[in-house]
Amino acid sequence: MFIRYLGFALLVGFPGVLHAQSPEQSCTAPTLEGGFYAPKQQTYSHGTKLSYACHDGRRPPVSGWWGTSTCLNGKWSRQPECVETINACFEPPKIPHAVIIDQEYQELFATGSRLRYECEDGNRADTQQFIECAAGMWSVGSSCTADCRFDTTKYPKLIPDGVKVVRQGEDLKQECVTKQWTPDEISVVSCINGTLSLTKCCYRPTIKAGACTEPMDTQEDGVFDLALAV
């Protein structure tokens, strides 16, 4: 503990920490629970760099035993914070096809912290897109899954009808060319995690009865295409 305080004293003891007054707005003293900072003032001019350290059982969210923040036109570049390490969460897990938004990089998050994320282009989530830290563990967020691109012209057994988008988890019914001789034959097209699947051509009553589950024989058609995720 003594070494940490000594290092902190050396960090803030050098001159040149405070910058001259400028036309930009000043910052009010931050509230820091479980720690202390220097220099100790009521207000800080634009450009002032504040250094802080935390008491035992806490640490800044960034690496190291002390943190820094700079006054930038009335706002601190990062709000000083001392996170309780006993229930804290480390870096959030990577969510496939998603990025964390509105959050600066940090190594430690206090319990109760909530992070928002958004899906990459061509992907979407079915529920709210956030994860939360609770007792040292991150909650599981909704998956970002891709829709499927369905080019009807690539399947000779189907009546060509241009390019369609099949939503994740949804089914689409596409009419078969055999309709000319045996009406009411269709293929059920599904999209699961960005991969397209098609059943063989079956009568609608057979499909409704759940008896048409065999995949379309694309090898026989001379076509093998799992489609491309949008």
XYZ file of N, CA and C in Angstrom, residues 14-168:
465
model
N 5.201 16.363 -10.007
C 5.954 17.103 -11.014
C 5.243 18.395 -11.391
N 5.964 19.439 -11.683
C 5.331 20.695 -12.105
C 4.774 20.555 -13.506
N 3.995 21.540 -13.897
C 3.449 21.569 -15.242
C 2.166 20.816 -15.387
N 1.606 20.336 -14.270
C 0.349 19.600 -14.352
C -0.791 20.529 -14.698
N -0.809 21.714 -14.075
C -1.881 22.667 -14.330
C -1.542 23.521 -15.538
N -2.526 23.783 -16.341
C -2.353 24.624 -17.516
C -2.937 26.005 -17.240
N -2.498 26.962 -17.992
C -2.989 28.326 -17.803
C -4.465 28.420 -18.153
N -5.120 29.428 -17.578
C -6.536 29.644 -17.851
C -6.743 29.913 -19.336
N -7.832 29.427 -19.884
C -8.146 29.631 -21.296
C -9.614 29.985 -21.415
N -10.048 30.459 -22.574
C -11.454 30.844 -22.753
C -12.419 29.679 -22.583
N -11.935 28.439 -22.684
C -12.817 27.290 -22.564
C -13.372 27.179 -21.142
N -14.462 26.438 -21.004
C -15.111 26.289 -19.706
C -14.279 25.441 -18.754
N -14.379 25.773 -17.466
C -13.678 25.002 -16.445
C -14.545 23.836 -15.983
N -13.959 22.905 -15.223
C -14.670 21.738 -14.700
C -14.828 21.855 -13.190
N -15.937 21.370 -12.674
C -16.120 21.305 -11.229
C -15.415 20.065 -10.691
N -15.119 20.068 -9.397
C -14.426 18.932 -8.786
C -15.275 17.670 -8.920
N -14.682 16.572 -9.335
C -15.453 15.331 -9.503
C -15.768 14.670 -8.162
N -16.796 13.849 -8.150
C -17.115 13.036 -6.978
C -16.446 11.676 -7.143
N -15.647 11.295 -6.160
C -14.909 10.034 -6.244
C -15.124 9.240 -4.958
N -15.889 8.173 -5.039
C -16.149 7.322 -3.883
C -15.079 6.242 -3.764
N -14.477 6.144 -2.577
C -13.480 5.104 -2.349
C -12.104 5.436 -2.870
N -11.802 6.730 -3.015
C -10.487 7.109 -3.511
C -10.168 8.559 -3.224
N -9.067 9.043 -3.741
C -8.642 10.429 -3.531
C -7.918 10.901 -4.782
N -7.869 12.215 -4.968
C -7.243 12.756 -6.175
C -6.456 14.019 -5.850
N -5.613 14.412 -6.784
C -4.805 15.611 -6.648
C -4.576 16.205 -8.041
N -4.467 17.538 -8.118
C -4.589 18.528 -7.048
C -6.039 18.669 -6.575
N -6.220 19.047 -5.317
C -7.548 19.175 -4.717
C -7.998 20.618 -4.859
N -9.021 20.839 -5.681
C -9.543 22.187 -5.920
C -11.058 22.112 -6.078
N -11.710 23.278 -6.069
C -13.156 23.329 -6.307
C -13.458 23.348 -7.797
N -12.617 24.027 -8.555
C -12.771 24.071 -10.012
C -11.414 23.856 -10.666
N -11.455 23.407 -11.920
C -10.235 23.119 -12.665
C -10.354 23.733 -14.055
N -9.310 24.430 -14.451
C -9.334 25.077 -15.762
C -9.216 24.047 -16.882
N -9.639 24.464 -18.049
C -9.557 23.601 -19.231
C -8.117 23.129 -19.435
N -7.937 21.837 -19.634
C -6.609 21.278 -19.858
C -5.939 20.739 -18.615
N -6.560 20.963 -17.433
C -5.968 20.456 -16.197
C -6.040 18.928 -16.158
N -4.939 18.306 -15.793
C -4.891 16.852 -15.681
C -5.004 16.451 -14.216
N -5.979 15.628 -13.911
C -6.240 15.176 -12.551
C -5.772 13.730 -12.403
N -5.026 13.448 -11.338
C -4.591 12.078 -11.057
C -5.286 11.591 -9.797
N -5.672 10.322 -9.772
C -6.362 9.793 -8.597
C -5.943 8.352 -8.322
N -6.129 7.942 -7.059
C -5.846 6.570 -6.631
C -7.005 6.081 -5.779
N -7.059 4.784 -5.553
C -8.192 4.180 -4.847
C -7.738 3.518 -3.547
N -8.664 3.400 -2.596
C -8.397 2.717 -1.340
C -8.351 1.208 -1.577
N -7.902 0.479 -0.540
C -7.823 -0.981 -0.636
C -9.182 -1.583 -1.001
N -9.160 -2.590 -1.856
C -10.398 -3.238 -2.283
C -11.027 -2.593 -3.492
N -10.419 -1.503 -3.946
C -10.912 -0.818 -5.144
C -9.742 -0.494 -6.057
N -10.052 -0.224 -7.312
C -9.028 0.199 -8.263
C -9.694 0.912 -9.425
N -8.936 1.739 -10.151
C -9.504 2.413 -11.320
C -9.917 1.386 -12.380
N -10.862 1.742 -13.248
C -11.293 0.798 -14.285
C -10.234 0.537 -15.346
N -9.244 1.439 -15.436
C -8.157 1.239 -16.396
C -7.021 0.505 -15.704
N -6.009 0.108 -16.458
C -4.899 -0.651 -15.884
C -4.080 0.217 -14.934
N -3.434 -0.404 -13.964
C -2.610 0.319 -13.006
C -3.352 0.630 -11.720
N -2.623 1.221 -10.763
C -3.201 1.515 -9.456
C -3.689 2.946 -9.343
N -3.443 3.782 -10.324
C -3.988 5.135 -10.338
C -4.488 5.461 -11.734
N -5.388 6.408 -11.781
C -5.972 6.807 -13.056
C -5.808 8.292 -13.282
N -6.087 8.735 -14.468
C -6.000 10.151 -14.811
C -7.237 10.571 -15.590
N -7.533 11.850 -15.501
C -8.630 12.431 -16.270
C -8.283 13.881 -16.550
N -8.699 14.386 -17.680
C -8.368 15.748 -18.095
C -9.633 16.567 -18.291
N -9.596 17.811 -17.819
C -10.722 18.721 -18.014
C -10.720 19.221 -19.452
N -11.787 18.937 -20.173
C -11.909 19.348 -21.573
C -13.184 20.152 -21.749
N -13.029 21.460 -21.717
C -14.140 22.380 -21.966
C -15.368 22.067 -21.103
N -15.148 21.956 -19.797
C -16.260 21.784 -18.870
C -16.608 20.350 -18.537
N -15.952 19.383 -19.169
C -16.236 17.972 -18.902
C -14.930 17.205 -18.710
N -14.986 16.206 -17.833
C -13.822 15.355 -17.631
C -13.746 14.315 -18.751
N -12.535 14.097 -19.245
C -12.359 13.146 -20.354
C -12.828 11.750 -19.961
N -12.659 11.400 -18.710
C -13.179 10.150 -18.143
C -13.510 10.419 -16.683
N -14.744 10.116 -16.287
C -15.146 10.356 -14.908
C -14.317 9.481 -13.963
N -13.581 10.092 -13.004
C -12.807 9.285 -12.055
C -13.701 8.280 -11.331
N -13.217 7.060 -11.203
C -14.025 6.001 -10.609
C -13.128 4.984 -9.913
N -13.566 4.535 -8.745
C -12.878 3.473 -8.019
C -13.831 2.288 -7.903
N -13.534 1.239 -8.630
C -14.426 0.087 -8.728
C -14.096 -0.930 -7.638
N -15.123 -1.436 -6.961
C -14.921 -2.514 -5.998
C -14.497 -3.776 -6.749
N -13.338 -4.296 -6.421
C -12.808 -5.430 -7.179
C -13.501 -6.745 -6.847
N -14.127 -6.864 -5.673
C -14.688 -8.144 -5.252
C -15.842 -8.601 -6.147
N -16.655 -7.669 -6.641
C -17.802 -8.040 -7.485
C -17.685 -7.484 -8.901
N -16.504 -7.016 -9.251
C -16.333 -6.373 -10.553
C -16.226 -7.396 -11.683
N -16.503 -6.927 -12.885
C -16.350 -7.752 -14.092
C -15.165 -7.242 -14.894
N -14.452 -8.151 -15.496
C -13.370 -7.753 -16.385
C -13.949 -7.439 -17.771
N -13.090 -7.338 -18.758
C -13.547 -6.944 -20.094
C -14.730 -7.801 -20.541
N -15.712 -7.180 -21.208
C -16.902 -7.938 -21.634
C -16.556 -8.971 -22.696
N -17.326 -10.046 -22.783
C -17.069 -11.075 -23.798
C -17.348 -10.538 -25.195
N -16.671 -11.082 -26.164
C -16.909 -10.679 -27.552
C -18.190 -11.345 -28.049
N -19.067 -10.536 -28.610
C -20.327 -11.034 -29.155
C -20.173 -11.120 -30.671
N -20.317 -12.308 -31.261
C -20.135 -12.448 -32.710
C -21.021 -11.479 -33.494
N -20.422 -10.817 -34.468
C -21.127 -9.900 -35.374
C -21.721 -8.700 -34.633
N -21.068 -8.263 -33.534
C -21.574 -7.120 -32.770
C -20.408 -6.292 -32.243
N -20.680 -5.006 -31.956
C -19.672 -4.116 -31.378
C -20.297 -3.363 -30.205
N -19.501 -3.161 -29.131
C -19.927 -2.362 -27.988
C -19.927 -0.897 -28.411
N -20.954 -0.145 -28.030
C -21.056 1.264 -28.425
C -21.134 2.154 -27.188
N -20.802 3.440 -27.390
C -20.897 4.473 -26.342
C -20.129 4.081 -25.086
N -18.966 3.480 -25.256
C -18.188 3.059 -24.091
C -16.702 3.095 -24.412
N -15.942 3.852 -23.598
C -14.499 3.873 -23.750
C -13.902 2.565 -23.236
N -12.683 2.290 -23.682
C -12.020 1.058 -23.242
C -11.719 1.125 -21.748
N -11.977 0.049 -21.037
C -11.550 -0.110 -19.657
C -11.459 -1.593 -19.334
N -10.685 -1.905 -18.293
C -10.435 -3.305 -17.938
C -11.379 -3.819 -16.868
N -11.973 -2.902 -16.089
C -12.775 -3.305 -14.944
C -14.101 -2.554 -14.944
N -15.187 -3.268 -14.632
C -16.520 -2.672 -14.594
C -17.191 -3.018 -13.268
N -17.798 -2.006 -12.635
C -18.484 -2.223 -11.364
C -19.730 -3.068 -11.579
N -20.114 -3.829 -10.550
C -21.346 -4.606 -10.644
C -22.515 -3.659 -10.887
N -23.405 -4.037 -11.766
C -24.506 -3.171 -12.169
C -24.242 -2.403 -13.448
N -22.991 -2.431 -13.933
C -22.670 -1.749 -15.190
C -23.419 -2.410 -16.340
N -23.938 -1.585 -17.228
C -24.668 -2.099 -18.388
C -24.036 -1.546 -19.658
N -23.746 -2.427 -20.598
C -23.137 -2.035 -21.866
C -24.087 -2.330 -23.016
N -24.199 -1.367 -23.926
C -25.027 -1.545 -25.112
C -24.146 -1.952 -26.289
N -24.704 -2.755 -27.172
C -23.988 -3.130 -28.382
C -24.946 -3.095 -29.563
N -24.386 -3.015 -30.739
C -25.214 -3.048 -31.949
C -24.654 -4.084 -32.912
N -25.547 -4.659 -33.680
C -25.154 -5.704 -34.632
C -24.512 -5.080 -35.870
N -23.588 -5.788 -36.453
C -22.961 -5.339 -37.684
C -23.978 -5.356 -38.820
N -23.656 -4.646 -39.891
C -24.554 -4.589 -41.047
C -24.880 -5.997 -41.540
N -26.161 -6.216 -41.832
C -26.597 -7.517 -42.314
C -26.948 -8.486 -41.209
N -26.828 -8.036 -39.948
C -27.176 -8.876 -38.801
C -28.186 -8.139 -37.929
N -28.931 -8.883 -37.133
C -29.896 -8.260 -36.234
C -30.122 -9.151 -35.022
N -30.609 -8.523 -33.947
C -30.914 -9.247 -32.713
C -32.413 -9.213 -32.481
N -32.934 -10.261 -31.856
C -34.376 -10.359 -31.638
C -34.839 -9.604 -30.400
N -33.953 -9.384 -29.426
C -34.339 -8.706 -28.194
C -33.404 -7.532 -27.934
N -33.518 -6.922 -26.746
C -32.689 -5.780 -26.407
C -31.212 -6.141 -26.466
N -30.415 -5.192 -26.934
C -29.006 -5.445 -27.161
C -28.165 -4.814 -26.052
N -28.055 -5.503 -24.935
C -27.198 -5.040 -23.848
C -26.761 -6.231 -23.005
N -25.652 -6.044 -22.282
C -25.192 -7.024 -21.307
C -24.953 -6.286 -20.000
N -25.052 -6.994 -18.878
C -24.945 -6.355 -17.566
C -24.012 -7.161 -16.665
N -23.214 -6.433 -15.869
C -22.301 -7.057 -14.920
C -23.029 -7.298 -13.603
N -23.001 -8.532 -13.117
C -23.628 -8.874 -11.842
C -22.756 -9.887 -11.113
N -22.265 -9.494 -9.937
C -21.454 -10.385 -9.095
C -20.284 -11.002 -9.861
N -19.613 -10.181 -10.651
C -18.414 -10.635 -11.348
C -18.643 -11.366 -12.651
N -19.892 -11.465 -13.087
C -20.204 -12.183 -14.327
C -21.026 -11.296 -15.259
N -20.748 -11.405 -16.554
C -21.543 -10.697 -17.554
C -22.745 -11.548 -17.949
N -23.887 -10.890 -18.106
C -25.073 -11.596 -18.588
C -24.880 -11.965 -20.059
N -25.710 -12.866 -20.555
C -25.626 -13.289 -21.955
C -26.544 -12.409 -22.793
N -25.989 -11.744 -23.777
C -26.787 -10.869 -24.632
C -27.451 -11.631 -25.762
N -28.392 -10.974 -26.397
C -29.071 -11.567 -27.544
C -28.094 -11.695 -28.712
N -28.116 -12.814 -29.392
C -27.190 -13.055 -30.498
C -27.527 -12.179 -31.701
N -26.486 -11.786 -32.424
C -26.666 -11.078 -33.688
C -26.576 -12.115 -34.810
N -27.643 -12.309 -35.521
C -27.687 -13.330 -36.563
C -27.952 -12.696 -37.921
N -27.505 -13.382 -38.959
C -27.605 -12.844 -40.310
C -28.836 -13.366 -41.038
N -29.454 -12.495 -41.835
C -30.498 -12.931 -42.746
C -29.833 -13.609 -43.951
N -30.636 -14.219 -44.809
C -30.089 -14.962 -45.952
C -30.532 -14.353 -47.280
N -29.641 -14.414 -48.233
C -29.942 -13.986 -49.601
C -30.336 -15.228 -50.393
N -31.516 -15.194 -50.984
C -32.069 -16.354 -51.692
C -32.260 -16.001 -53.161
N -31.371 -16.531 -54.009
C -31.445 -16.299 -55.453
C -32.223 -17.451 -56.085
N -33.468 -17.206 -56.408
C -34.345 -18.268 -56.929
C -33.882 -18.799 -58.280
N -33.094 -18.016 -59.013
C -32.661 -18.441 -60.348
C -31.592 -19.535 -60.289
N -31.030 -19.789 -59.115
C -29.976 -20.796 -58.989
C -30.518 -22.193 -58.688
N -31.833 -22.309 -58.613
C -32.434 -23.602 -58.278
C -33.380 -24.013 -59.404
N -32.926 -24.889 -60.323
C -33.727 -25.279 -61.486
C -35.086 -25.878 -61.140
N -35.248 -26.461 -59.972
C -36.532 -27.063 -59.605
C -37.555 -26.028 -59.136
N -37.097 -24.776 -58.968
C -37.991 -23.725 -58.488
C -38.346 -22.765 -59.608
N -39.533 -22.182 -59.521
C -39.933 -21.151 -60.481
C -39.116 -19.902 -60.178
N -38.304 -19.417 -61.131
C -37.455 -18.252 -60.864
C -38.289 -17.012 -60.555
N -37.890 -16.324 -59.488
C -38.647 -15.148 -59.047
C -37.708 -14.098 -58.460
N -36.517 -13.993 -59.056
C -35.566 -12.980 -58.611
C -34.867 -13.342 -57.310
N -34.277 -12.321 -56.688
C -33.545 -12.491 -55.429
C -34.411 -12.011 -54.267
N -34.493 -12.825 -53.230
C -35.301 -12.488 -52.059
C -34.430 -12.538 -50.800
N -34.917 -11.922 -49.738
C -34.250 -11.978 -48.435
C -35.118 -12.784 -47.483
N -34.534 -13.831 -46.917
C -35.240 -14.656 -45.933
C -34.713 -14.274 -44.557
N -35.588 -13.802 -43.682
C -35.190 -13.366 -42.349
C -34.768 -14.547 -41.478
N -33.838 -14.274 -40.572
C -33.385 -15.281 -39.624
C -34.569 -15.885 -38.872
